[in-house]
């Protein structure tokens, strides 16, 4: 199928582009900046852009969702519109601008869908988040009230999904929602696992401040394989589908120990952990996806995924330091 993908310079987006291309699809990726060189100030993102350009059939520069150039592009005979891009500016902040994010995520959506459908398109895929209210599973009170939004960012993603579902239904298109938990792996932004690797490579003990939170960490290559299968299997008639792949469902302390074991076995590092005694719970204690990912795809190797993870950080001494 011919697929138009937004958000491809992100960590997960770059993996999605590769997985879709590997599955035999023709992937055209949009980039918001004028050229690859304009990503040089962010080495991690530049590396991801180069990876996408190496796998996609084409890249379109200076192209933002909903703008005239995008509307013209989306009408050029695509089978699937994969809208992975989203406004994530200061996404961890309690002051995250929900209204701005919703406006950017759905900019000129009716015109986008009209052009897409006029060009023969029938399938739209939107990326969701386990941190949206109503997605995944958790332990929030009161029971039966439904999971609340994890954060203002989660709220923006949920509202975006509602708008897309409404507009796709009106347009007679099939909407597939792909819900992401906590991916990790090569080319990730410098977050938890990058911190662990950086600290252990210096021979220091890595601290885990919130070991009691139960989260859903998933190898990014497994997540991307699920995404490619989901996109490739969507029906062409109007309707709605969802996939919510799940990885390692466990406490953050247990996950850190899992990472330590994998790294220790491959690099021989001590991988010392210091788990704090967690007494404060400002976030939901548990938020996880509900479909075991390894059962959704065949041929995935957990050992190979850990090999790739460890090799990436072993070969890039400054990768986790940015």
PDB file of C-alpha atoms in Angstrom:
ATOM      1  CA  UNK A   1       0.000   0.000   0.000  1.00  0.00           C
ATOM      2  CA  UNK A   2       1.005   3.618  -0.472  1.00  0.00           C
ATOM      3  CA  UNK A   3       1.204   5.261   2.948  1.00  0.00           C
ATOM      4  CA  UNK A   4       1.617   8.892   4.012  1.00  0.00           C
ATOM      5  CA  UNK A   5       3.246   9.106   7.451  1.00  0.00           C
ATOM      6  CA  UNK A   6       3.520  12.169   9.692  1.00  0.00           C
ATOM      7  CA  UNK A   7       5.759  12.425  12.760  1.00  0.00           C
ATOM      8  CA  UNK A   8       8.465  10.251  11.239  1.00  0.00           C
ATOM      9  CA  UNK A   9      11.397  12.110  12.819  1.00  0.00           C
ATOM     10  CA  UNK A  10      10.261  11.073  16.296  1.00  0.00           C
ATOM     11  CA  UNK A  11      11.657   8.025  18.078  1.00  0.00           C
ATOM     12  CA  UNK A  12       8.663   5.797  17.405  1.00  0.00           C
ATOM     13  CA  UNK A  13       7.906   7.416  14.049  1.00  0.00           C
ATOM     14  CA  UNK A  14      11.299   6.490  12.631  1.00  0.00           C
ATOM     15  CA  UNK A  15      10.767   2.879  13.687  1.00  0.00           C
ATOM     16  CA  UNK A  16       7.255   2.871  12.229  1.00  0.00           C
ATOM     17  CA  UNK A  17       8.602   4.103   8.879  1.00  0.00           C
ATOM     18  CA  UNK A  18      11.176   1.323   8.824  1.00  0.00           C
ATOM     19  CA  UNK A  19       8.676  -1.379   9.817  1.00  0.00           C
ATOM     20  CA  UNK A  20       6.142  -0.283   7.201  1.00  0.00           C
ATOM     21  CA  UNK A  21       8.800  -0.227   4.472  1.00  0.00           C
ATOM     22  CA  UNK A  22      10.110  -3.629   5.557  1.00  0.00           C
ATOM     23  CA  UNK A  23       6.561  -4.981   5.251  1.00  0.00           C
ATOM     24  CA  UNK A  24       6.571  -3.974   1.589  1.00  0.00           C
ATOM     25  CA  UNK A  25       4.628  -0.728   1.755  1.00  0.00           C
ATOM     26  CA  UNK A  26       5.544   2.445  -0.117  1.00  0.00           C
ATOM     27  CA  UNK A  27       6.098   5.025   2.620  1.00  0.00           C
ATOM     28  CA  UNK A  28       6.160   8.769   2.031  1.00  0.00           C
ATOM     29  CA  UNK A  29       7.255  10.643   5.155  1.00  0.00           C
ATOM     30  CA  UNK A  30       6.550  14.299   5.884  1.00  0.00           C
ATOM     31  CA  UNK A  31       9.089  16.467   7.691  1.00  0.00           C
ATOM     32  CA  UNK A  32       8.297  19.868   9.167  1.00  0.00           C
ATOM     33  CA  UNK A  33      11.733  21.398   8.524  1.00  0.00           C
ATOM     34  CA  UNK A  34      13.133  22.493   5.120  1.00  0.00           C
ATOM     35  CA  UNK A  35      15.896  19.864   4.869  1.00  0.00           C
ATOM     36  CA  UNK A  36      17.809  17.178   6.743  1.00  0.00           C
ATOM     37  CA  UNK A  37      20.515  19.721   7.543  1.00  0.00           C
ATOM     38  CA  UNK A  38      17.984  21.729   9.537  1.00  0.00           C
ATOM     39  CA  UNK A  39      17.956  18.914  12.103  1.00  0.00           C
ATOM     40  CA  UNK A  40      21.716  19.158  12.729  1.00  0.00           C
ATOM     41  CA  UNK A  41      21.190  20.968  16.034  1.00  0.00           C
ATOM     42  CA  UNK A  42      19.547  17.828  17.420  1.00  0.00           C
ATOM     43  CA  UNK A  43      21.910  14.919  16.636  1.00  0.00           C
ATOM     44  CA  UNK A  44      19.473  12.271  17.813  1.00  0.00           C
ATOM     45  CA  UNK A  45      16.657  13.552  15.632  1.00  0.00           C
ATOM     46  CA  UNK A  46      19.016  14.055  12.684  1.00  0.00           C
ATOM     47  CA  UNK A  47      20.045  10.402  12.969  1.00  0.00           C
ATOM     48  CA  UNK A  48      16.396   9.372  12.939  1.00  0.00           C
ATOM     49  CA  UNK A  49      15.678  11.557   9.904  1.00  0.00           C
ATOM     50  CA  UNK A  50      18.559   9.904   8.053  1.00  0.00           C
ATOM     51  CA  UNK A  51      17.185   6.474   8.969  1.00  0.00           C
ATOM     52  CA  UNK A  52      13.738   7.407   7.693  1.00  0.00           C
ATOM     53  CA  UNK A  53      15.161   8.753   4.441  1.00  0.00           C
ATOM     54  CA  UNK A  54      16.998   5.460   4.009  1.00  0.00           C
ATOM     55  CA  UNK A  55      13.801   3.420   4.266  1.00  0.00           C
ATOM     56  CA  UNK A  56      11.007   5.633   2.950  1.00  0.00           C
ATOM     57  CA  UNK A  57      10.201   5.835  -0.739  1.00  0.00           C
ATOM     58  CA  UNK A  58      10.195   9.599  -0.405  1.00  0.00           C
ATOM     59  CA  UNK A  59      10.395  12.492   2.019  1.00  0.00           C
ATOM     60  CA  UNK A  60       8.488  15.763   1.772  1.00  0.00           C
ATOM     61  CA  UNK A  61      10.104  18.720   3.535  1.00  0.00           C
ATOM     62  CA  UNK A  62       8.479  21.804   5.103  1.00  0.00           C
ATOM     63  CA  UNK A  63       5.180  19.955   5.258  1.00  0.00           C
ATOM     64  CA  UNK A  64       2.872  20.389   8.249  1.00  0.00           C
ATOM     65  CA  UNK A  65      -0.408  18.616   8.822  1.00  0.00           C
ATOM     66  CA  UNK A  66      -3.386  20.655   7.622  1.00  0.00           C
ATOM     67  CA  UNK A  67      -1.430  23.280   5.705  1.00  0.00           C
ATOM     68  CA  UNK A  68      -2.122  23.773   1.965  1.00  0.00           C
ATOM     69  CA  UNK A  69       0.931  21.791   0.860  1.00  0.00           C
ATOM     70  CA  UNK A  70      -0.102  18.856   3.024  1.00  0.00           C
ATOM     71  CA  UNK A  71      -3.679  18.933   1.741  1.00  0.00           C
ATOM     72  CA  UNK A  72      -2.368  18.875  -1.830  1.00  0.00           C
ATOM     73  CA  UNK A  73      -0.037  15.969  -0.998  1.00  0.00           C
ATOM     74  CA  UNK A  74      -2.588  13.808   0.816  1.00  0.00           C
ATOM     75  CA  UNK A  75      -4.838  13.809  -2.248  1.00  0.00           C
ATOM     76  CA  UNK A  76      -2.230  12.144  -4.461  1.00  0.00           C
ATOM     77  CA  UNK A  77      -3.443   8.579  -4.315  1.00  0.00           C
ATOM     78  CA  UNK A  78      -2.521   7.297  -0.843  1.00  0.00           C
ATOM     79  CA  UNK A  79      -4.146   4.153   0.514  1.00  0.00           C
ATOM     80  CA  UNK A  80      -3.473   5.014   4.166  1.00  0.00           C
ATOM     81  CA  UNK A  81      -2.924   8.250   6.081  1.00  0.00           C
ATOM     82  CA  UNK A  82      -0.885   7.513   9.216  1.00  0.00           C
ATOM     83  CA  UNK A  83      -1.050  10.558  11.478  1.00  0.00           C
ATOM     84  CA  UNK A  84       1.653   9.883  14.041  1.00  0.00           C
ATOM     85  CA  UNK A  85       2.750  13.484  14.517  1.00  0.00           C
ATOM     86  CA  UNK A  86       1.379  15.426  17.488  1.00  0.00           C
ATOM     87  CA  UNK A  87       2.062  18.579  19.459  1.00  0.00           C
ATOM     88  CA  UNK A  88       4.288  17.409  22.329  1.00  0.00           C
ATOM     89  CA  UNK A  89       5.785  20.757  23.376  1.00  0.00           C
ATOM     90  CA  UNK A  90       6.462  20.544  27.140  1.00  0.00           C
ATOM     91  CA  UNK A  91       4.288  17.430  27.262  1.00  0.00           C
ATOM     92  CA  UNK A  92       5.313  16.595  30.831  1.00  0.00           C
ATOM     93  CA  UNK A  93       4.353  20.021  32.159  1.00  0.00           C
ATOM     94  CA  UNK A  94       1.118  20.476  34.145  1.00  0.00           C
ATOM     95  CA  UNK A  95       0.782  23.678  32.126  1.00  0.00           C
ATOM     96  CA  UNK A  96       0.754  21.842  28.794  1.00  0.00           C
ATOM     97  CA  UNK A  97      -1.478  23.814  26.405  1.00  0.00           C
ATOM     98  CA  UNK A  98      -4.290  21.379  25.597  1.00  0.00           C
ATOM     99  CA  UNK A  99      -6.168  23.794  23.338  1.00  0.00           C
ATOM    100  CA  UNK A 100      -3.093  24.562  21.246  1.00  0.00           C
ATOM    101  CA  UNK A 101      -2.223  20.884  20.924  1.00  0.00           C
ATOM    102  CA  UNK A 102      -5.741  19.926  19.852  1.00  0.00           C
ATOM    103  CA  UNK A 103      -5.797  22.709  17.265  1.00  0.00           C
ATOM    104  CA  UNK A 104      -2.418  21.678  15.838  1.00  0.00           C
ATOM    105  CA  UNK A 105      -3.194  17.958  15.851  1.00  0.00           C
ATOM    106  CA  UNK A 106      -6.479  18.409  13.977  1.00  0.00           C
ATOM    107  CA  UNK A 107      -5.650  21.463  11.855  1.00  0.00           C
ATOM    108  CA  UNK A 108      -7.982  21.658   8.830  1.00  0.00           C
ATOM    109  CA  UNK A 109      -8.954  18.021   9.391  1.00  0.00           C
ATOM    110  CA  UNK A 110     -12.156  18.088   7.281  1.00  0.00           C
ATOM    111  CA  UNK A 111     -10.204  19.442   4.297  1.00  0.00           C
ATOM    112  CA  UNK A 112      -7.446  16.862   4.848  1.00  0.00           C
ATOM    113  CA  UNK A 113      -9.918  13.978   4.900  1.00  0.00           C
ATOM    114  CA  UNK A 114     -11.854  15.293   1.895  1.00  0.00           C
ATOM    115  CA  UNK A 115      -8.652  15.483  -0.163  1.00  0.00           C
ATOM    116  CA  UNK A 116      -7.501  12.073   1.054  1.00  0.00           C
ATOM    117  CA  UNK A 117     -10.817  10.451   0.136  1.00  0.00           C
ATOM    118  CA  UNK A 118     -10.945  12.210  -3.242  1.00  0.00           C
ATOM    119  CA  UNK A 119      -7.560  10.658  -4.018  1.00  0.00           C
ATOM    120  CA  UNK A 120      -8.883   7.182  -3.272  1.00  0.00           C
ATOM    121  CA  UNK A 121      -7.866   6.891   0.384  1.00  0.00           C
ATOM    122  CA  UNK A 122     -10.027   4.856   2.740  1.00  0.00           C
ATOM    123  CA  UNK A 123      -7.946   4.174   5.875  1.00  0.00           C
ATOM    124  CA  UNK A 124      -6.697   6.600   8.544  1.00  0.00           C
ATOM    125  CA  UNK A 125      -4.435   5.542  11.417  1.00  0.00           C
ATOM    126  CA  UNK A 126      -4.084   7.776  14.473  1.00  0.00           C
ATOM    127  CA  UNK A 127      -1.536   7.199  17.213  1.00  0.00           C
ATOM    128  CA  UNK A 128      -2.979   7.277  20.714  1.00  0.00           C
ATOM    129  CA  UNK A 129      -1.416   7.049  24.164  1.00  0.00           C
ATOM    130  CA  UNK A 130      -1.970   4.790  27.144  1.00  0.00           C
ATOM    131  CA  UNK A 131      -2.015   8.028  29.148  1.00  0.00           C
ATOM    132  CA  UNK A 132      -5.361   9.058  27.670  1.00  0.00           C
ATOM    133  CA  UNK A 133      -8.404   8.731  29.847  1.00  0.00           C
ATOM    134  CA  UNK A 134     -10.300   5.578  28.966  1.00  0.00           C
ATOM    135  CA  UNK A 135      -7.311   3.792  27.424  1.00  0.00           C
ATOM    136  CA  UNK A 136      -5.468   0.855  28.918  1.00  0.00           C
ATOM    137  CA  UNK A 137      -5.876  -0.433  32.455  1.00  0.00           C
ATOM    138  CA  UNK A 138      -5.037   1.026  35.852  1.00  0.00           C
ATOM    139  CA  UNK A 139      -5.966   1.131  39.508  1.00  0.00           C
ATOM    140  CA  UNK A 140      -7.516   4.567  39.906  1.00  0.00           C
ATOM    141  CA  UNK A 141     -10.445   5.180  42.219  1.00  0.00           C
ATOM    142  CA  UNK A 142     -13.377   5.052  42.292  1.00  0.00           C
ATOM    143  CA  UNK A 143     -13.745   1.630  40.670  1.00  0.00           C
ATOM    144  CA  UNK A 144     -15.889   1.607  37.561  1.00  0.00           C
ATOM    145  CA  UNK A 145     -15.591   5.348  37.000  1.00  0.00           C
ATOM    146  CA  UNK A 146     -13.212   4.902  34.055  1.00  0.00           C
ATOM    147  CA  UNK A 147      -9.557   5.810  33.931  1.00  0.00           C
ATOM    148  CA  UNK A 148      -8.920   9.555  34.117  1.00  0.00           C
ATOM    149  CA  UNK A 149      -6.532  11.423  31.889  1.00  0.00           C
ATOM    150  CA  UNK A 150      -2.987  10.874  33.126  1.00  0.00           C
ATOM    151  CA  UNK A 151      -1.967  14.464  32.323  1.00  0.00           C
ATOM    152  CA  UNK A 152      -2.964  17.472  30.199  1.00  0.00           C
ATOM    153  CA  UNK A 153      -1.003  15.846  27.375  1.00  0.00           C
ATOM    154  CA  UNK A 154      -3.107  12.703  27.760  1.00  0.00           C
ATOM    155  CA  UNK A 155      -6.217  14.860  27.612  1.00  0.00           C
ATOM    156  CA  UNK A 156      -5.034  16.459  24.359  1.00  0.00           C
ATOM    157  CA  UNK A 157      -4.486  13.036  22.802  1.00  0.00           C
ATOM    158  CA  UNK A 158      -7.938  11.845  23.890  1.00  0.00           C
ATOM    159  CA  UNK A 159      -9.636  14.936  22.476  1.00  0.00           C
ATOM    160  CA  UNK A 160      -7.673  14.544  19.249  1.00  0.00           C
ATOM    161  CA  UNK A 161      -8.898  10.954  18.959  1.00  0.00           C
ATOM    162  CA  UNK A 162     -12.505  12.004  19.521  1.00  0.00           C
ATOM    163  CA  UNK A 163     -12.308  14.634  16.795  1.00  0.00           C
ATOM    164  CA  UNK A 164     -10.702  12.168  14.380  1.00  0.00           C
ATOM    165  CA  UNK A 165     -13.302   9.511  15.093  1.00  0.00           C
ATOM    166  CA  UNK A 166     -16.145  11.947  14.516  1.00  0.00           C
ATOM    167  CA  UNK A 167     -14.688  13.357  11.296  1.00  0.00           C
ATOM    168  CA  UNK A 168     -13.704   9.955   9.884  1.00  0.00           C
ATOM    169  CA  UNK A 169     -17.189   8.626  10.546  1.00  0.00           C
ATOM    170  CA  UNK A 170     -18.720  11.601   8.751  1.00  0.00           C
ATOM    171  CA  UNK A 171     -16.347  11.069   5.816  1.00  0.00           C
ATOM    172  CA  UNK A 172     -17.080   7.346   5.591  1.00  0.00           C
ATOM    173  CA  UNK A 173     -13.460   6.391   6.320  1.00  0.00           C
ATOM    174  CA  UNK A 174     -12.051   3.626   8.488  1.00  0.00           C
ATOM    175  CA  UNK A 175     -10.157   4.919  11.532  1.00  0.00           C
ATOM    176  CA  UNK A 176      -7.600   2.736  13.239  1.00  0.00           C
ATOM    177  CA  UNK A 177      -6.288   3.850  16.620  1.00  0.00           C
ATOM    178  CA  UNK A 178      -2.897   2.498  17.668  1.00  0.00           C
ATOM    179  CA  UNK A 179      -2.262   3.028  21.385  1.00  0.00           C
ATOM    180  CA  UNK A 180       1.342   3.360  22.555  1.00  0.00           C
ATOM    181  CA  UNK A 181       2.565   2.507  26.086  1.00  0.00           C
ATOM    182  CA  UNK A 182       6.223   3.223  27.103  1.00  0.00           C
ATOM    183  CA  UNK A 183       8.555   2.302  24.224  1.00  0.00           C
ATOM    184  CA  UNK A 184      12.319   2.064  24.659  1.00  0.00           C
ATOM    185  CA  UNK A 185      15.228   1.111  22.453  1.00  0.00           C
ATOM    186  CA  UNK A 186      17.785   2.431  19.949  1.00  0.00           C
ATOM    187  CA  UNK A 187      17.429   6.099  18.960  1.00  0.00           C
ATOM    188  CA  UNK A 188      15.194   6.949  21.907  1.00  0.00           C
ATOM    189  CA  UNK A 189      15.266  10.422  23.369  1.00  0.00           C
ATOM    190  CA  UNK A 190      17.469  10.540  26.511  1.00  0.00           C
ATOM    191  CA  UNK A 191      15.027   9.145  29.059  1.00  0.00           C
ATOM    192  CA  UNK A 192      15.064   6.385  31.675  1.00  0.00           C
ATOM    193  CA  UNK A 193      16.942   3.610  29.883  1.00  0.00           C
ATOM    194  CA  UNK A 194      19.452   6.080  28.439  1.00  0.00           C
ATOM    195  CA  UNK A 195      20.098   7.332  31.974  1.00  0.00           C
ATOM    196  CA  UNK A 196      20.630   3.776  33.193  1.00  0.00           C
ATOM    197  CA  UNK A 197      23.135   3.025  30.435  1.00  0.00           C
ATOM    198  CA  UNK A 198      25.025   6.283  30.845  1.00  0.00           C
ATOM    199  CA  UNK A 199      25.314   5.791  34.602  1.00  0.00           C
ATOM    200  CA  UNK A 200      26.384   2.155  34.463  1.00  0.00           C
ATOM    201  CA  UNK A 201      28.996   2.837  31.803  1.00  0.00           C
ATOM    202  CA  UNK A 202      30.593   5.335  34.195  1.00  0.00           C
ATOM    203  CA  UNK A 203      30.737   2.594  36.829  1.00  0.00           C
ATOM    204  CA  UNK A 204      28.189   4.321  39.044  1.00  0.00           C
ATOM    205  CA  UNK A 205      25.007   3.116  40.709  1.00  0.00           C
ATOM    206  CA  UNK A 206      21.784   4.171  38.988  1.00  0.00           C
ATOM    207  CA  UNK A 207      19.009   5.474  41.202  1.00  0.00           C
ATOM    208  CA  UNK A 208      15.343   4.690  40.604  1.00  0.00           C
ATOM    209  CA  UNK A 209      13.202   7.307  42.356  1.00  0.00           C
ATOM    210  CA  UNK A 210       9.786   5.805  41.595  1.00  0.00           C
ATOM    211  CA  UNK A 211      10.268   2.019  41.679  1.00  0.00           C
ATOM    212  CA  UNK A 212       6.690   1.263  42.760  1.00  0.00           C
ATOM    213  CA  UNK A 213       4.901   2.664  39.710  1.00  0.00           C
ATOM    214  CA  UNK A 214       3.628  -0.120  37.454  1.00  0.00           C
ATOM    215  CA  UNK A 215       4.209   0.767  33.822  1.00  0.00           C
ATOM    216  CA  UNK A 216       4.188  -0.924  30.428  1.00  0.00           C
ATOM    217  CA  UNK A 217       7.626  -0.776  28.812  1.00  0.00           C
ATOM    218  CA  UNK A 218       7.938  -2.256  25.330  1.00  0.00           C
ATOM    219  CA  UNK A 219      10.822  -2.841  22.928  1.00  0.00           C
ATOM    220  CA  UNK A 220      10.372  -0.323  20.140  1.00  0.00           C
ATOM    221  CA  UNK A 221      11.037  -2.870  17.395  1.00  0.00           C
ATOM    222  CA  UNK A 222       8.224  -5.052  18.739  1.00  0.00           C
ATOM    223  CA  UNK A 223       5.929  -2.028  18.914  1.00  0.00           C
ATOM    224  CA  UNK A 224       6.814  -1.110  15.323  1.00  0.00           C
ATOM    225  CA  UNK A 225       6.121  -4.654  14.132  1.00  0.00           C
ATOM    226  CA  UNK A 226       2.684  -4.450  15.740  1.00  0.00           C
ATOM    227  CA  UNK A 227       2.103  -1.099  14.043  1.00  0.00           C
ATOM    228  CA  UNK A 228       2.969  -2.451  10.600  1.00  0.00           C
ATOM    229  CA  UNK A 229       0.670  -5.421  11.100  1.00  0.00           C
ATOM    230  CA  UNK A 230      -2.153  -3.182  12.314  1.00  0.00           C
ATOM    231  CA  UNK A 231      -1.844  -0.781   9.386  1.00  0.00           C
ATOM    232  CA  UNK A 232      -1.589  -3.580   6.851  1.00  0.00           C
ATOM    233  CA  UNK A 233      -4.667  -5.348   8.178  1.00  0.00           C
ATOM    234  CA  UNK A 234      -7.132  -2.467   8.318  1.00  0.00           C
ATOM    235  CA  UNK A 235     -10.327  -2.955   6.296  1.00  0.00           C
ATOM    236  CA  UNK A 236     -11.277  -0.496   3.595  1.00  0.00           C
ATOM    237  CA  UNK A 237     -14.862   0.060   4.669  1.00  0.00           C
ATOM    238  CA  UNK A 238     -15.973   2.691   7.179  1.00  0.00           C
ATOM    239  CA  UNK A 239     -15.564   1.743  10.822  1.00  0.00           C
ATOM    240  CA  UNK A 240     -13.207   1.787  13.775  1.00  0.00           C
ATOM    241  CA  UNK A 241     -10.371  -0.494  14.930  1.00  0.00           C
ATOM    242  CA  UNK A 242      -7.969  -0.355  17.859  1.00  0.00           C
ATOM    243  CA  UNK A 243      -4.720  -2.059  18.822  1.00  0.00           C
ATOM    244  CA  UNK A 244      -3.126  -1.587  22.264  1.00  0.00           C
ATOM    245  CA  UNK A 245       0.104  -3.641  22.356  1.00  0.00           C
ATOM    246  CA  UNK A 246       1.643  -4.369  25.739  1.00  0.00           C
ATOM    247  CA  UNK A 247       5.231  -5.220  26.673  1.00  0.00           C
ATOM    248  CA  UNK A 248       6.751  -5.683  30.132  1.00  0.00           C
ATOM    249  CA  UNK A 249       3.987  -4.992  32.653  1.00  0.00           C
ATOM    250  CA  UNK A 250       5.799  -4.590  35.968  1.00  0.00           C
ATOM    251  CA  UNK A 251       7.011  -2.044  38.492  1.00  0.00           C
ATOM    252  CA  UNK A 252       9.651   0.404  37.355  1.00  0.00           C
ATOM    253  CA  UNK A 253      11.987  -1.158  39.900  1.00  0.00           C
ATOM    254  CA  UNK A 254      11.487  -4.604  38.363  1.00  0.00           C
ATOM    255  CA  UNK A 255      11.950  -3.179  34.876  1.00  0.00           C
ATOM    256  CA  UNK A 256      15.223  -1.528  35.903  1.00  0.00           C
ATOM    257  CA  UNK A 257      16.390  -4.886  37.231  1.00  0.00           C
ATOM    258  CA  UNK A 258      15.382  -6.495  33.930  1.00  0.00           C
ATOM    259  CA  UNK A 259      17.470  -3.963  32.003  1.00  0.00           C
ATOM    260  CA  UNK A 260      20.383  -4.472  34.395  1.00  0.00           C
ATOM    261  CA  UNK A 261      20.294  -8.225  33.871  1.00  0.00           C
ATOM    262  CA  UNK A 262      20.282  -7.868  30.081  1.00  0.00           C
ATOM    263  CA  UNK A 263      23.150  -5.367  30.076  1.00  0.00           C
ATOM    264  CA  UNK A 264      25.196  -7.269  32.648  1.00  0.00           C
ATOM    265  CA  UNK A 265      24.995 -10.437  30.563  1.00  0.00           C
ATOM    266  CA  UNK A 266      26.156  -8.667  27.402  1.00  0.00           C
ATOM    267  CA  UNK A 267      28.706  -6.113  28.609  1.00  0.00           C
ATOM    268  CA  UNK A 268      29.867  -7.495  31.938  1.00  0.00           C
ATOM    269  CA  UNK A 269      29.111  -4.215  33.720  1.00  0.00           C
ATOM    270  CA  UNK A 270      28.143  -4.227  37.394  1.00  0.00           C
ATOM    271  CA  UNK A 271      24.845  -2.432  36.661  1.00  0.00           C
ATOM    272  CA  UNK A 272      24.222  -1.476  40.292  1.00  0.00           C
ATOM    273  CA  UNK A 273      20.760  -0.166  41.155  1.00  0.00           C
ATOM    274  CA  UNK A 274      19.604   1.890  44.127  1.00  0.00           C
ATOM    275  CA  UNK A 275      15.828   1.688  44.466  1.00  0.00           C
ATOM    276  CA  UNK A 276      14.333   4.492  46.526  1.00  0.00           C
ATOM    277  CA  UNK A 277      11.587   3.872  49.045  1.00  0.00           C
ATOM    278  CA  UNK A 278       8.658   5.470  47.268  1.00  0.00           C
ATOM    279  CA  UNK A 279       6.153   7.190  49.539  1.00  0.00           C
ATOM    280  CA  UNK A 280       4.663   9.775  47.195  1.00  0.00           C
ATOM    281  CA  UNK A 281       2.419   8.920  44.263  1.00  0.00           C
ATOM    282  CA  UNK A 282       1.734  12.048  42.250  1.00  0.00           C
ATOM    283  CA  UNK A 283       0.962   9.941  39.175  1.00  0.00           C
ATOM    284  CA  UNK A 284      -1.363   6.958  38.773  1.00  0.00           C
ATOM    285  CA  UNK A 285       0.230   3.896  40.370  1.00  0.00           C
ATOM    286  CA  UNK A 286      -0.519   1.774  37.327  1.00  0.00           C
ATOM    287  CA  UNK A 287      -1.213   2.507  33.658  1.00  0.00           C
ATOM    288  CA  UNK A 288      -0.732  -0.268  31.106  1.00  0.00           C
ATOM    289  CA  UNK A 289      -1.921  -1.516  27.735  1.00  0.00           C
ATOM    290  CA  UNK A 290      -3.957  -4.694  27.458  1.00  0.00           C
ATOM    291  CA  UNK A 291      -2.887  -6.768  24.422  1.00  0.00           C
ATOM    292  CA  UNK A 292       0.367  -8.780  24.818  1.00  0.00           C
ATOM    293  CA  UNK A 293       2.406  -7.618  21.840  1.00  0.00           C
ATOM    294  CA  UNK A 294       4.348 -10.832  21.308  1.00  0.00           C
ATOM    295  CA  UNK A 295       1.047 -12.585  20.580  1.00  0.00           C
ATOM    296  CA  UNK A 296       0.137 -10.019  17.916  1.00  0.00           C
ATOM    297  CA  UNK A 297       3.145 -10.627  15.653  1.00  0.00           C
ATOM    298  CA  UNK A 298       5.229 -13.650  14.773  1.00  0.00           C
ATOM    299  CA  UNK A 299       8.964 -14.092  14.479  1.00  0.00           C
ATOM    300  CA  UNK A 300      10.024 -11.433  16.968  1.00  0.00           C
ATOM    301  CA  UNK A 301      13.139 -12.238  19.022  1.00  0.00           C
ATOM    302  CA  UNK A 302      13.362 -10.811  22.526  1.00  0.00           C
ATOM    303  CA  UNK A 303      17.036 -11.749  22.764  1.00  0.00           C
ATOM    304  CA  UNK A 304      17.831  -9.972  19.491  1.00  0.00           C
ATOM    305  CA  UNK A 305      15.976  -6.885  20.710  1.00  0.00           C
ATOM    306  CA  UNK A 306      18.121  -6.769  23.842  1.00  0.00           C
ATOM    307  CA  UNK A 307      21.236  -7.319  21.725  1.00  0.00           C
ATOM    308  CA  UNK A 308      20.319  -4.308  19.589  1.00  0.00           C
ATOM    309  CA  UNK A 309      19.517  -2.179  22.627  1.00  0.00           C
ATOM    310  CA  UNK A 310      22.824  -2.898  24.361  1.00  0.00           C
ATOM    311  CA  UNK A 311      24.851  -2.588  21.153  1.00  0.00           C
ATOM    312  CA  UNK A 312      23.365   0.821  20.401  1.00  0.00           C
ATOM    313  CA  UNK A 313      24.497   2.301  23.710  1.00  0.00           C
ATOM    314  CA  UNK A 314      27.794   0.414  23.779  1.00  0.00           C
ATOM    315  CA  UNK A 315      28.748   1.891  20.403  1.00  0.00           C
ATOM    316  CA  UNK A 316      27.689   5.449  21.271  1.00  0.00           C
ATOM    317  CA  UNK A 317      29.519   6.618  24.384  1.00  0.00           C
ATOM    318  CA  UNK A 318      27.757   9.981  24.515  1.00  0.00           C
ATOM    319  CA  UNK A 319      24.307   8.833  23.455  1.00  0.00           C
ATOM    320  CA  UNK A 320      22.675   9.051  26.831  1.00  0.00           C
ATOM    321  CA  UNK A 321      24.363  12.301  27.840  1.00  0.00           C
ATOM    322  CA  UNK A 322      22.449  14.839  25.776  1.00  0.00           C
TER     323      UNK A 322
END
